[in-house]
Amino acid sequence: MSAFVYNRRVRDAFWQVAVWAAVVGLIAYFVRNASENMAKAGIASGFDFLGRTSGIELPFLLTRYTPQSSILDLLWAGVVNTMTVAFIAIVAATLLGFALGIARLSRNWLLSSLAGGYVEVVRNIPVLFFVLFWYFAVIAALPGPREAIGIFAVAFLSNRGLTVPTPLATGAFAAAALASAISIAAQFVLAAWVRHRRNRTGRGFPLWTSGAVLIAGVPLVAFAAAIAATPWDTPVLRGFNYRGGFVLIPEFVALVAALATYAAAFIAEIVRGGILAVPKGQLEAARALGLGPGQVLRLVVIPQALRVMVPPLTSQYLNVLKNSSLGAAIGFPELMNVFVGSALNITGQAVEIIAITLAIYLVIGLAVSALMNWYNAKVALVTQ
Amino acid sequence: MTNRVTSLLRFARRRLFATPLDAVITLVCCWALARIAEPLLRWLVIDATFRGATRADCTGAGACWVFIRARFGQFVYGFYPIDQRWRVDLVAVLVIACTALLAVKRLPHRGALAAGLAVVMPPLVLFLFYGGFGLPVVETRDWGGLMLTLFIAIYAGLLAVPLGIVLALGRQSRLPAIRTLAVMFIEFWRGVPIIAVIFLASLILPLIVPSGIGVDRLARAVIGLALVVAAYMAEAVRGGLQAIPKGQSEAATALGLRYPAATVLIVLPQALRIALPAMTNEFIALLKNTSLVLIVSILDLLGVAQAALADPAWVGMTLEAYVFAGSIYWLLCFALSRASLRLERRAALR
């Protein structure tokens, strides 16, 4: 008997079963209470409400949603808005963050101190502060449409938001996208062929130059041509507001600006840490081999720095995605706001609505991490 | 004197004007700094109004700090009754006194005293804030401002640290089923937005307790925050656990200690010391995220500042309110991050 009780495998099995049983029991208890409470309060359950007409007006739309659409369409409109905000904010934060991180490493004392000061100020303030500040203190304080700040005379920033021109036809853009895709694919094929030839004959190829042309140059020219060839609906001031174009509402502009300026401080630290993590000996060795400054950066510093930077960058990108839910605090119709806010108000089915919302954030988050993990595996150190 | 001048000149030549490009960068930075600093300084200090009592006293073009003075009580105590505010002050004095006492390195029985205070203080503070037993009751909806920010951060932290340690141990467990459970729990709470969790807590918690039991609104927010923070704390503690060589727990087992004793006496004390800077950083994040309770209309420091903007007697005080609230958050978090940096350096010296 005691041999059985003291058997390690028996004890292991016992503890695992016991902990799981306790957790499952607790959840069952919660579910029972919830169903009792909901029955008492007369709250419906199930997912039938998704098919009901929503009746909610959305101030910012990228889908074909109308107030006559179903709640499922409302949910989709919210998801699209969330992903749009998160995507634009991530791109802006990455650009700003890289600039700040490199500025912080500058030999110039003033530049590095200014970048350091920005990082120290921003990192110690709540992100909600940024969202409210940009919305109530910055965007609300902008001049009205009549004195709007023109950006190259095509987009106009005012307290009514950012008015941008919209293309009246999309054919040229589809062609440009296709051309870019072919060009980028060509670079990958070329890279594979160069690798194959180098392994066989040892002959090199200016892959960076071809990459600059095929990945950046061709798409740039293609889209520039598309922009020139497409007729545009440009915003024009009529009376007190703009006619034509697409209005990025103040909530959108404030949310993107807040998320980008906030995340940039954290990305700057990641960039700085990544570059500093490259051992000095690597630079010295590269110079000793006769590589020029550009080659040292391209072939030695960047590949090693990226390896350190990718995992923390992933979690920053996920933070931007999650923080985009703060749009709810200023009334931007993203997932949290349209679903946990509006849809909950008309249906009252808290459990289902929260479960769907959490599940969507988890799925988007897992997709982003999977993408970044794939990239990380590509740049990671290959060890024997 | 000349020595200092030459060293300053050398610094300027090496760090500001080393190359023509450097000189251009320096000049552009100077120009930008002057463009920003001059109006900022004017608004903050030179043209600002400091004396007075009403909106009408603010005649200058700068900030109206009269507003902050008039609202100071609300920024600190929220809507806590004015004649009961001494209770909050008493808590502040008690907490500062205890911290100062424990900062004395050569205090006899310092560890035991710290443990005792950690057990006695939380319920005592709760009693002083809420009341009962002779003290008039102050409902949690009247709490607010800086006091509430610190209350939520500290109580959510107190709940999150033990839970985080258990989760970290679970994630490092030898037993696969327990490891899976811990990973699922941690990744779930880390994967969802905090305001979604605050909503979850405020809507679902009242549903899952037996009917008839009410859960206080503030308690729901604290529990919601604590669940998220516990998941992040668990990752910080895991970092500490992974830094402890396996030989430590093996030696403990060889000496005849079972898993609980080996963990509590040998592994955790070392792991927590290593994890302390990371845990402090998580606490800073928590202090900042406390502001998110605004979403369920609990007014902490940022919330009170936001609410004060709606007062018709003080129209147009947006910047003043934000600058004040933002500075307080910044001071608190900056001080904590310096402390965390010092802990890290001290740990590195060991």
XYZ file of C-alpha atoms in Angstrom:
734
model
C 0.000 0.000 0.000
C 2.669 2.532 1.020
C 4.690 1.557 -2.028
C 1.667 2.543 -4.092
C 1.191 5.883 -2.284
C 4.854 6.789 -2.563
C 5.174 5.694 -6.181
C 6.254 8.755 -8.103
C 4.116 8.054 -11.179
C 1.035 7.505 -9.050
C 1.617 10.771 -7.186
C 2.233 12.688 -10.434
C -0.974 11.340 -11.938
C -2.891 12.152 -8.753
C -1.781 15.795 -8.663
C -2.488 16.405 -12.317
C -5.960 14.879 -12.114
C -6.683 16.733 -8.866
C -5.710 20.173 -10.223
C -7.686 19.700 -13.442
C -10.693 18.396 -11.532
C -10.577 21.449 -9.264
C -10.403 23.844 -12.233
C -13.172 22.093 -14.159
C -15.303 21.985 -11.005
C -14.817 25.699 -10.418
C -15.772 26.525 -14.011
C -18.835 24.281 -13.792
C -19.837 26.070 -10.598
C -19.489 29.476 -12.293
C -21.480 28.302 -15.318
C -24.265 26.958 -13.107
C -24.480 30.220 -11.171
C -24.421 32.222 -14.394
C -27.225 30.243 -16.003
C -29.319 30.502 -12.832
C -28.722 34.238 -12.546
C -29.421 34.800 -16.219
C -32.618 32.768 -16.105
C -33.744 34.818 -13.100
C -32.949 38.102 -14.871
C -34.616 36.894 -18.073
C -31.494 37.258 -20.234
C -31.591 35.215 -23.431
C -28.679 32.991 -24.383
C -27.326 31.611 -27.631
C -25.951 33.278 -30.724
C -29.218 34.020 -32.560
C -28.783 37.736 -31.930
C -25.996 37.861 -34.540
C -28.615 37.709 -37.313
C -30.765 40.529 -35.928
C -30.806 43.970 -37.544
C -28.427 46.249 -35.667
C -29.933 49.678 -36.301
C -26.702 51.360 -35.254
C -25.185 54.221 -37.225
C -21.381 54.040 -37.539
C -19.389 57.250 -38.093
C -16.419 55.498 -39.688
C -16.903 52.743 -42.216
C -14.747 50.738 -44.553
C -17.241 47.936 -45.186
C -20.679 47.958 -46.849
C -22.404 48.061 -43.470
C -25.635 50.037 -43.044
C -27.911 50.389 -39.990
C -30.175 47.792 -41.663
C -27.352 45.222 -41.643
C -27.141 42.421 -39.123
C -25.171 42.477 -35.885
C -22.718 40.060 -37.514
C -21.983 42.750 -40.139
C -21.588 45.270 -37.323
C -19.028 42.970 -35.722
C -17.153 42.689 -39.011
C -17.141 46.475 -39.483
C -15.639 46.781 -36.000
C -12.980 44.166 -36.727
C -12.023 45.925 -39.971
C -11.760 49.273 -38.156
C -9.632 47.739 -35.395
C -7.261 46.124 -37.882
C -7.015 49.318 -39.962
C -6.132 51.457 -36.952
C -3.673 48.866 -35.623
C -1.990 48.406 -39.002
C -1.493 52.120 -39.714
C -0.356 52.758 -36.131
C 2.138 49.870 -36.294
C 3.678 51.156 -39.528
C 3.919 54.718 -38.178
C 5.270 53.557 -34.798
C 7.912 51.394 -36.470
C 9.179 54.261 -38.644
C 9.185 56.749 -35.757
C 10.634 54.184 -33.349
C 13.511 53.232 -35.650
C 14.311 56.909 -36.228
C 14.273 57.593 -32.479
C 16.301 54.492 -31.633
C 19.003 55.358 -34.146
C 18.954 59.010 -33.033
C 19.503 57.830 -29.464
C 22.676 56.043 -30.543
C 23.950 59.089 -32.422
C 27.391 60.432 -31.539
C 25.744 63.851 -31.466
C 25.030 64.512 -27.795
C 22.103 66.876 -28.363
C 20.294 64.547 -30.773
C 20.735 61.479 -28.565
C 19.609 63.402 -25.465
C 16.484 64.679 -27.206
C 15.571 61.171 -28.350
C 16.337 59.842 -24.851
C 14.191 62.554 -23.293
C 11.250 61.653 -25.537
C 11.539 57.981 -24.594
C 11.742 58.723 -20.861
C 8.747 61.064 -20.931
C 6.512 58.784 -22.989
C 7.309 55.482 -21.298
C 6.203 56.715 -17.882
C 2.756 57.977 -18.874
C -0.397 55.841 -19.353
C -1.411 55.082 -22.931
C -4.980 56.198 -22.165
C -3.500 59.607 -21.349
C -2.111 59.762 -24.887
C -5.432 58.812 -26.436
C -7.368 61.420 -24.440
C -4.669 64.057 -24.891
C -4.501 63.680 -28.663
C -8.281 63.691 -28.936
C -9.334 66.415 -26.490
C -6.232 68.609 -26.375
C -4.608 68.345 -29.819
C -7.192 67.466 -32.483
C -9.979 69.435 -30.789
C -7.672 72.484 -30.674
C -6.942 72.399 -34.411
C -8.444 75.159 -36.565
C -11.823 74.598 -38.237
C -12.215 73.458 -41.864
C -11.914 77.046 -43.177
C -8.388 77.423 -41.776
C -7.473 73.732 -42.143
C -3.825 72.740 -42.389
C -3.256 71.658 -45.977
C -0.919 68.747 -46.656
C 0.434 69.212 -50.208
C -2.925 70.871 -50.969
C -4.662 67.473 -51.343
C -5.338 66.434 -47.728
C -6.666 68.770 -45.062
C -6.279 68.450 -41.292
C -8.787 70.276 -39.129
C -10.808 69.719 -35.957
C -13.234 67.740 -38.130
C -10.503 65.211 -38.887
C -8.256 64.492 -41.835
C -9.927 64.808 -45.233
C -8.110 62.753 -47.853
C -8.748 62.371 -51.589
C -10.232 59.082 -52.795
C -9.603 57.383 -56.137
C -12.652 57.265 -58.428
C -11.367 54.134 -60.189
C -9.226 51.330 -58.846
C -8.145 49.615 -62.063
C -4.768 51.340 -62.247
C -4.052 50.410 -58.625
C -4.837 46.752 -59.250
C -2.410 46.820 -62.163
C 0.251 48.517 -60.023
C -0.240 45.948 -57.235
C 0.101 43.111 -59.753
C 3.268 44.639 -61.213
C 4.726 45.061 -57.721
C 3.910 41.479 -56.778
C 5.590 40.151 -59.918
C 8.617 42.374 -59.329
C 9.000 41.273 -55.697
C 8.579 37.625 -56.650
C 11.278 38.132 -59.306
C 13.685 39.306 -56.609
C 13.047 36.153 -54.563
C 13.575 33.930 -57.593
C 16.735 35.870 -58.425
C 17.983 35.474 -54.839
C 17.442 31.706 -54.973
C 19.275 31.490 -58.318
C 22.175 33.624 -56.990
C 22.493 31.431 -53.898
C 22.491 28.320 -56.062
C 25.144 29.759 -58.422
C 27.296 31.017 -55.525
C 27.278 27.602 -53.905
C 28.389 26.039 -57.214
C 30.769 28.581 -58.702
C 31.426 31.104 -55.902
C 30.418 34.008 -58.142
C 28.661 36.908 -56.403
C 25.813 39.133 -57.543
C 24.741 42.660 -56.427
C 21.553 41.340 -54.784
C 21.072 44.489 -52.661
C 21.022 46.682 -55.753
C 18.591 44.400 -57.561
C 16.490 44.268 -54.383
C 16.368 48.056 -54.171
C 15.163 48.207 -57.773
C 12.768 45.230 -57.700
C 11.313 45.551 -54.188
C 11.294 49.340 -53.732
C 11.852 50.963 -57.143
C 9.378 49.129 -59.383
C 6.422 49.298 -56.928
C 7.186 52.979 -56.267
C 7.132 53.842 -59.959
C 4.073 51.627 -60.576
C 2.043 53.238 -57.815
C 3.205 56.729 -58.779
C 1.987 56.020 -62.314
C -1.283 54.667 -60.946
C -1.778 57.776 -58.812
C -1.167 59.972 -61.847
C -3.408 57.904 -64.139
C -6.379 57.674 -61.742
C -9.025 60.394 -61.560
C -9.265 61.594 -57.924
C -12.106 62.899 -55.851
C -10.254 65.708 -54.071
C -11.807 67.470 -51.083
C -12.912 71.048 -51.813
C -13.993 73.587 -49.225
C -17.724 74.384 -49.663
C -19.207 76.665 -47.048
C -18.239 75.402 -43.630
C -16.939 71.957 -44.543
C -15.229 69.907 -47.196
C -17.040 68.188 -50.031
C -15.646 65.088 -51.649
C -12.808 62.865 -50.528
C -12.949 60.596 -47.524
C -13.050 61.941 -43.980
C -10.819 60.230 -41.457
C -12.792 61.277 -38.384
C -10.966 63.049 -35.499
C -11.287 59.904 -33.353
C -9.378 57.915 -35.977
C -6.615 60.502 -36.333
C -6.255 60.871 -32.549
C -6.200 57.112 -31.941
C -3.585 56.423 -34.626
C -1.428 59.353 -33.474
C -1.662 58.285 -29.820
C -0.855 54.620 -30.472
C 2.025 55.508 -32.815
C 3.663 58.120 -30.588
C 3.308 55.862 -27.548
C 4.584 52.623 -29.096
C 7.434 54.479 -30.855
C 9.127 55.109 -27.490
C 9.149 51.389 -26.710
C 10.265 50.449 -30.219
C 13.118 52.990 -29.957
C 14.398 51.164 -26.877
C 14.147 47.823 -28.668
C 16.083 49.162 -31.659
C 18.759 50.660 -29.418
C 19.065 47.440 -27.418
C 19.248 45.351 -30.595
C 22.046 47.413 -32.121
C 23.990 47.586 -28.846
C 23.673 43.805 -28.522
C 25.971 43.286 -31.518
C 29.402 42.622 -29.954
C 32.040 45.231 -30.712
C 34.399 42.475 -31.871
C 32.042 41.745 -34.749
C 32.412 45.313 -36.068
C 36.176 45.250 -35.621
C 36.451 41.875 -37.325
C 34.285 43.085 -40.223
C 36.450 46.185 -40.667
C 39.597 44.073 -40.426
C 38.251 41.957 -43.306
C 38.135 45.113 -45.388
C 34.351 45.687 -45.450
C 33.231 49.269 -45.962
C 30.907 51.064 -43.494
C 27.793 50.287 -45.577
C 28.745 46.626 -45.892
C 29.431 46.383 -42.148
C 25.945 47.720 -41.455
C 24.229 45.533 -44.058
C 26.077 42.265 -43.642
C 27.085 42.285 -39.970
C 25.104 44.705 -37.798
C 21.550 44.541 -39.192
C 21.243 40.727 -39.426
C 22.465 40.283 -35.857
C 20.469 43.198 -34.442
C 17.239 41.987 -36.099
C 17.660 38.641 -34.409
C 17.553 40.323 -30.990
C 14.806 42.763 -31.953
C 12.138 40.533 -33.476
C 10.700 38.875 -30.331
C 10.220 42.122 -28.340
C 8.941 43.885 -31.486
C 6.281 41.200 -31.791
C 5.000 41.888 -28.320
C 4.992 45.647 -29.029
C 2.927 45.099 -32.176
C 0.502 42.983 -30.196
C 0.333 45.773 -27.610
C -0.649 48.245 -30.334
C -3.391 45.864 -31.462
C -4.683 45.468 -27.909
C -4.381 49.173 -27.115
C -6.451 50.026 -30.181
C -9.386 48.982 -27.969
C -8.911 52.350 -26.227
C -10.797 53.809 -29.190
C -13.789 52.935 -27.019
C -12.764 55.735 -24.634
C -13.122 58.424 -27.325
C -15.945 56.855 -29.315
C -14.056 55.451 -32.285
C -16.124 52.546 -33.661
C -13.579 49.746 -33.296
C -14.320 46.205 -32.120
C -14.617 46.998 -28.390
C -16.794 50.041 -28.969
C -19.249 48.608 -31.512
C -19.528 45.208 -29.901
C -19.050 45.448 -26.138
C -20.504 48.957 -26.306
C -23.329 49.193 -28.846
C -24.231 45.549 -29.538
C -24.343 44.765 -25.820
C -26.707 47.690 -25.280
C -29.262 46.381 -27.765
C -29.029 42.667 -26.896
C -27.974 42.522 -23.231
C -26.220 39.191 -23.834
C -23.002 39.994 -21.983
C -21.525 36.477 -21.844
C -21.755 35.739 -25.572
C -20.625 39.216 -26.607
C -17.578 39.270 -24.338
C -16.655 35.717 -25.359
C -16.775 36.617 -29.077
C -14.759 39.809 -28.519
C -12.036 38.075 -26.502
C -11.884 35.242 -29.039
C -11.372 37.706 -31.910
C -8.527 39.498 -30.130
C -6.917 36.144 -29.328
C -7.192 34.943 -32.931
C -5.755 38.162 -34.405
C -3.024 38.101 -31.764
C -2.134 34.478 -32.508
C -2.018 35.245 -36.238
C 0.369 38.168 -35.667
C 2.595 36.064 -33.411
C 2.612 33.223 -35.929
C 3.686 35.648 -38.671
C 6.410 37.160 -36.503
C 7.578 33.716 -35.339
C 7.907 32.642 -38.968
C 10.012 35.736 -39.633
C 12.000 35.143 -36.455
C 12.765 31.575 -37.485
C 14.152 32.968 -40.749
C 16.502 35.467 -39.102
C 17.346 33.331 -36.061
C 20.813 31.963 -35.536
C 21.250 28.589 -37.214
C 23.172 26.402 -34.807
C 24.595 22.963 -35.380
C 38.486 77.685 -14.801
C 40.306 77.605 -18.129
C 40.511 73.877 -17.651
C 36.764 73.612 -17.502
C 36.371 75.837 -20.558
C 38.779 73.749 -22.596
C 37.108 70.505 -21.541
C 33.745 71.988 -22.471
C 35.121 73.045 -25.841
C 36.574 69.601 -26.360
C 33.190 68.061 -25.506
C 31.447 70.386 -27.979
C 33.946 69.543 -30.715
C 33.732 65.800 -30.175
C 30.049 65.353 -29.362
C 28.351 68.265 -31.157
C 30.513 69.489 -34.066
C 32.642 66.483 -35.045
C 31.696 66.616 -38.744
C 29.828 69.156 -40.905
C 26.777 66.873 -40.787
C 27.016 66.791 -36.985
C 27.107 70.580 -36.890
C 23.981 70.773 -39.055
C 22.191 68.243 -36.810
C 23.158 70.219 -33.707
C 21.931 73.490 -35.171
C 18.638 71.969 -36.351
C 18.102 70.440 -32.885
C 18.841 73.799 -31.221
C 16.386 75.559 -33.513
C 13.646 72.957 -32.895
C 14.264 73.028 -29.150
C 14.008 76.813 -29.079
C 10.809 76.724 -31.141
C 9.218 74.278 -28.704
C 10.722 75.373 -25.400
C 9.977 79.084 -25.676
C 6.158 78.906 -26.050
C 6.060 75.973 -23.616
C 7.892 77.928 -20.932
C 5.691 80.948 -21.590
C 2.542 78.890 -21.209
C 3.721 76.901 -18.185
C 5.302 79.691 -16.125
C 5.788 83.177 -17.561
C 2.242 83.923 -18.798
C 0.547 81.559 -16.350
C -1.789 82.582 -13.534
C -1.039 81.105 -10.121
C -3.124 83.260 -7.754
C -6.873 83.620 -7.534
C -9.953 81.548 -6.935
C -12.146 81.547 -10.038
C -11.976 81.304 -13.815
C -12.190 85.099 -14.018
C -8.798 85.477 -12.316
C -7.096 83.823 -15.276
C -6.521 86.733 -17.610
C -3.061 85.872 -18.964
C -2.400 83.951 -22.153
C -0.722 81.111 -20.246
C -1.906 78.251 -18.116
C -4.540 78.758 -15.445
C -3.058 76.912 -12.492
C -5.807 78.400 -10.314
C -7.960 75.593 -11.693
C -5.616 72.940 -10.310
C -5.510 74.718 -6.953
C -9.294 74.911 -6.793
C -9.638 71.247 -7.763
C -6.636 69.888 -5.899
C -8.730 68.095 -3.264
C -10.703 66.298 -5.968
C -7.568 65.296 -7.868
C -6.208 63.644 -4.726
C -9.308 62.292 -2.943
C -11.982 62.139 -5.651
C -15.413 62.635 -4.077
C -14.348 61.374 -0.653
C -16.285 63.439 1.961
C -14.167 66.407 3.013
C -14.630 65.810 6.754
C -13.440 62.199 6.339
C -10.314 62.920 4.309
C -8.143 62.614 7.418
C -8.558 58.852 7.054
C -6.814 58.899 3.704
C -4.101 61.170 5.106
C -3.641 58.771 8.033
C -3.167 55.867 5.622
C -0.583 57.866 3.688
C 1.315 58.652 6.908
C 1.124 54.997 8.028
C 2.376 53.678 4.694
C 5.245 56.181 4.556
C 6.192 55.431 8.184
C 6.212 51.660 7.585
C 8.299 52.058 4.418
C 10.782 54.295 6.238
C 10.969 51.819 9.126
C 11.620 48.880 6.814
C 14.250 50.869 4.937
C 16.457 50.722 8.054
C 18.863 47.935 7.192
C 19.909 47.032 10.746
C 16.398 46.822 12.159
C 16.077 43.680 14.343
C 13.649 41.043 12.951
C 13.236 43.105 9.768
C 11.943 40.191 7.697
C 9.375 39.091 10.262
C 8.203 42.675 10.713
C 7.783 43.121 6.952
C 5.760 39.905 6.735
C 3.615 40.995 9.693
C 2.918 44.396 8.164
C 2.109 42.800 4.798
C -0.602 40.782 6.577
C -1.938 43.545 8.860
C -1.793 46.614 6.598
C -4.097 45.677 3.675
C -7.181 44.940 5.818
C -6.410 47.920 8.070
C -6.221 50.296 5.099
C -9.397 48.815 3.658
C -11.145 49.414 6.978
C -9.898 53.025 7.207
C -10.978 53.797 3.630
C -14.358 52.073 3.715
C -15.322 52.517 7.371
C -17.655 50.479 9.534
C -17.098 49.500 13.173
C -17.898 53.040 14.334
C -16.352 54.910 11.420
C -18.862 56.368 8.946
C -19.049 54.252 5.784
C -17.706 55.848 2.579
C -18.992 53.947 -0.454
C -16.368 53.031 -3.060
C -18.125 55.149 -5.700
C -16.997 58.227 -3.746
C -13.341 57.173 -3.880
C -11.322 58.721 -6.635
C -8.303 60.622 -7.814
C -4.727 59.836 -6.918
C -5.820 57.921 -3.830
C -7.822 55.511 -5.980
C -5.011 55.150 -8.526
C -2.632 54.024 -5.791
C -5.285 51.880 -4.096
C -6.137 49.955 -7.277
C -2.486 49.527 -8.268
C -1.398 48.261 -4.842
C -4.348 45.937 -4.203
C -4.278 44.498 -7.726
C -0.532 44.021 -7.245
C -1.070 42.282 -3.890
C -3.457 39.832 -5.539
C -1.329 39.411 -8.657
C 2.043 38.607 -7.084
C 1.067 35.366 -5.253
C -1.046 34.233 -8.213
C 1.796 35.066 -10.579
C 4.271 33.035 -8.509
C 1.933 30.022 -8.513
C 1.442 30.357 -12.283
C 5.185 30.637 -12.899
C 5.818 27.514 -10.816
C 3.046 25.788 -12.740
C 4.601 26.734 -16.053
C 7.969 25.347 -14.896
C 6.362 22.189 -13.491
C 7.554 18.695 -14.383
C 3.925 17.589 -14.818
C 2.619 18.171 -18.359
C -1.058 18.636 -17.456
C -0.229 21.349 -14.921
C 2.177 23.020 -17.330
C -0.527 23.132 -20.028
C -3.033 24.636 -17.623
C -0.597 27.373 -16.536
C 0.380 28.174 -20.141
C -3.267 28.421 -21.201
C -4.118 30.713 -18.307
C -1.097 32.982 -18.832
C -1.424 33.252 -22.610
C -5.150 33.906 -22.433
C -4.866 36.924 -20.147
C -1.815 38.239 -21.982
C -3.576 37.975 -25.325
C -6.614 40.143 -24.658
C -6.868 43.929 -24.167
C -6.979 45.056 -20.554
C -10.120 47.102 -21.045
C -11.851 43.999 -22.396
C -10.871 42.235 -19.165
C -12.154 45.138 -17.065
C -15.454 44.911 -18.956
C -15.429 41.143 -18.528
C -14.909 41.492 -14.797
C -17.542 44.164 -14.354
C -20.187 42.331 -16.419
C -19.467 38.657 -15.776
C -18.288 38.591 -12.141
C -21.726 39.505 -10.758
C -23.202 36.701 -12.890
C -20.960 33.860 -11.773
C -21.284 34.312 -8.036
C -24.335 32.770 -6.326
C -27.356 35.030 -6.704
C -27.855 37.401 -3.809
C -24.161 38.118 -3.382
C -23.177 41.484 -4.793
C -19.637 42.195 -5.955
C -18.522 45.767 -5.407
C -17.903 47.702 -8.622
C -14.384 48.688 -7.590
C -13.582 45.128 -6.447
C -14.533 43.839 -9.914
C -12.111 46.234 -11.597
C -9.339 45.312 -9.150
C -9.892 41.583 -9.739
C -9.926 42.063 -13.519
C -6.661 44.010 -13.454
C -5.125 41.489 -11.031
C -5.820 38.571 -13.398
C -4.012 40.288 -16.271
C -1.135 41.477 -14.109
C -0.741 37.989 -12.592
C -0.111 36.605 -16.073
C 2.572 39.231 -16.737
C 4.046 38.760 -13.225
C 4.223 35.023 -13.912
C 6.454 35.689 -16.920
C 8.689 37.963 -14.816
C 8.990 35.298 -12.103
C 9.647 32.622 -14.720
C 12.680 34.623 -15.815
C 13.965 34.423 -12.247
C 13.206 30.712 -11.941
C 15.045 29.941 -15.167
C 18.136 31.730 -13.868
C 18.429 29.354 -10.893
C 20.717 26.414 -11.707
C 19.022 23.031 -11.557
C 21.659 21.943 -9.041
C 19.953 24.075 -6.385
C 16.713 22.094 -6.361
C 18.605 18.826 -6.860
C 20.810 19.595 -3.854
C 17.696 20.450 -1.829
C 16.115 17.120 -2.802
C 19.362 15.313 -1.939
C 19.203 16.919 1.522
C 15.776 15.340 1.975
C 13.541 18.344 1.218
C 10.278 17.668 -0.597
C 9.085 19.846 -3.513
C 7.159 22.418 -1.392
C 10.006 22.922 1.074
C 12.681 22.998 -1.624
C 10.668 25.537 -3.613
C 9.781 27.846 -0.730
C 13.102 27.689 1.104
C 15.684 27.302 -1.654
C 14.459 28.152 -5.148
C 11.922 30.980 -4.684
C 14.025 33.280 -2.480
C 16.808 33.278 -5.073
C 14.457 33.465 -8.058
C 12.406 36.350 -6.665
C 15.546 38.361 -5.948
C 16.532 38.018 -9.614
C 12.974 38.665 -10.810
C 12.454 41.755 -8.638
C 13.468 44.370 -11.265
C 11.224 42.736 -13.881
C 8.401 42.557 -11.344
C 8.875 46.246 -10.543
C 8.531 47.005 -14.250
C 5.279 45.043 -14.325
C 4.095 47.094 -11.350
C 4.900 50.310 -13.251
C 2.839 49.013 -16.165
C 0.026 48.244 -13.701
C 0.183 51.744 -12.224
C -0.195 53.195 -15.721
C -2.956 50.761 -16.689
C -4.936 51.617 -13.567
C -6.199 54.604 -15.574
C -8.165 52.179 -17.782
C -10.850 51.779 -15.100
C -12.173 55.038 -16.588
C -13.917 52.785 -19.124
C -16.316 51.475 -16.437
C -16.772 54.983 -14.972
C -14.484 54.541 -11.993
C -12.672 57.844 -11.715
C -9.013 57.538 -10.810
C -6.551 60.415 -11.274
C -6.922 60.591 -15.061
C -10.669 60.016 -14.801
C -11.127 62.857 -12.294
C -9.090 65.146 -14.555
C -11.298 64.128 -17.487
C -14.478 64.647 -15.447
C -13.317 68.059 -14.200
C -13.287 69.288 -17.818
C -17.074 69.081 -17.904
C -17.459 71.735 -15.185
C -19.145 74.790 -16.797
C -17.415 77.102 -14.288
C -14.039 76.064 -15.685
C -14.359 75.884 -19.452
C -11.213 75.347 -21.515
C -8.992 73.856 -18.824
C -8.153 70.788 -20.951
C -4.411 71.315 -21.160
C -4.038 72.277 -17.504
C -5.878 69.164 -16.314
C -3.921 66.820 -18.597
C -0.541 68.364 -17.886
C -1.152 68.073 -14.135
C -2.444 64.480 -14.206
C 0.238 63.427 -16.682
C 3.008 64.915 -14.530
C 1.845 62.995 -11.454
C 1.808 59.698 -13.365
C 5.194 60.523 -14.823
C 6.743 61.349 -11.435
C 5.436 58.135 -9.842
C 6.473 55.871 -12.720
C 9.821 57.573 -13.259
C 10.727 57.219 -9.570
C 9.751 53.541 -9.661
C 11.714 52.887 -12.848
C 14.822 54.456 -11.287
C 14.318 52.189 -8.259
C 14.021 49.174 -10.550
C 17.241 50.199 -12.322
C 19.045 50.424 -8.966
C 17.780 46.978 -7.964
C 19.036 45.620 -11.271
C 22.494 47.134 -10.789
C 22.689 45.858 -7.224
C 21.679 42.375 -8.392
C 24.358 42.514 -11.092
C 27.028 43.311 -8.491
C 26.197 40.250 -6.417
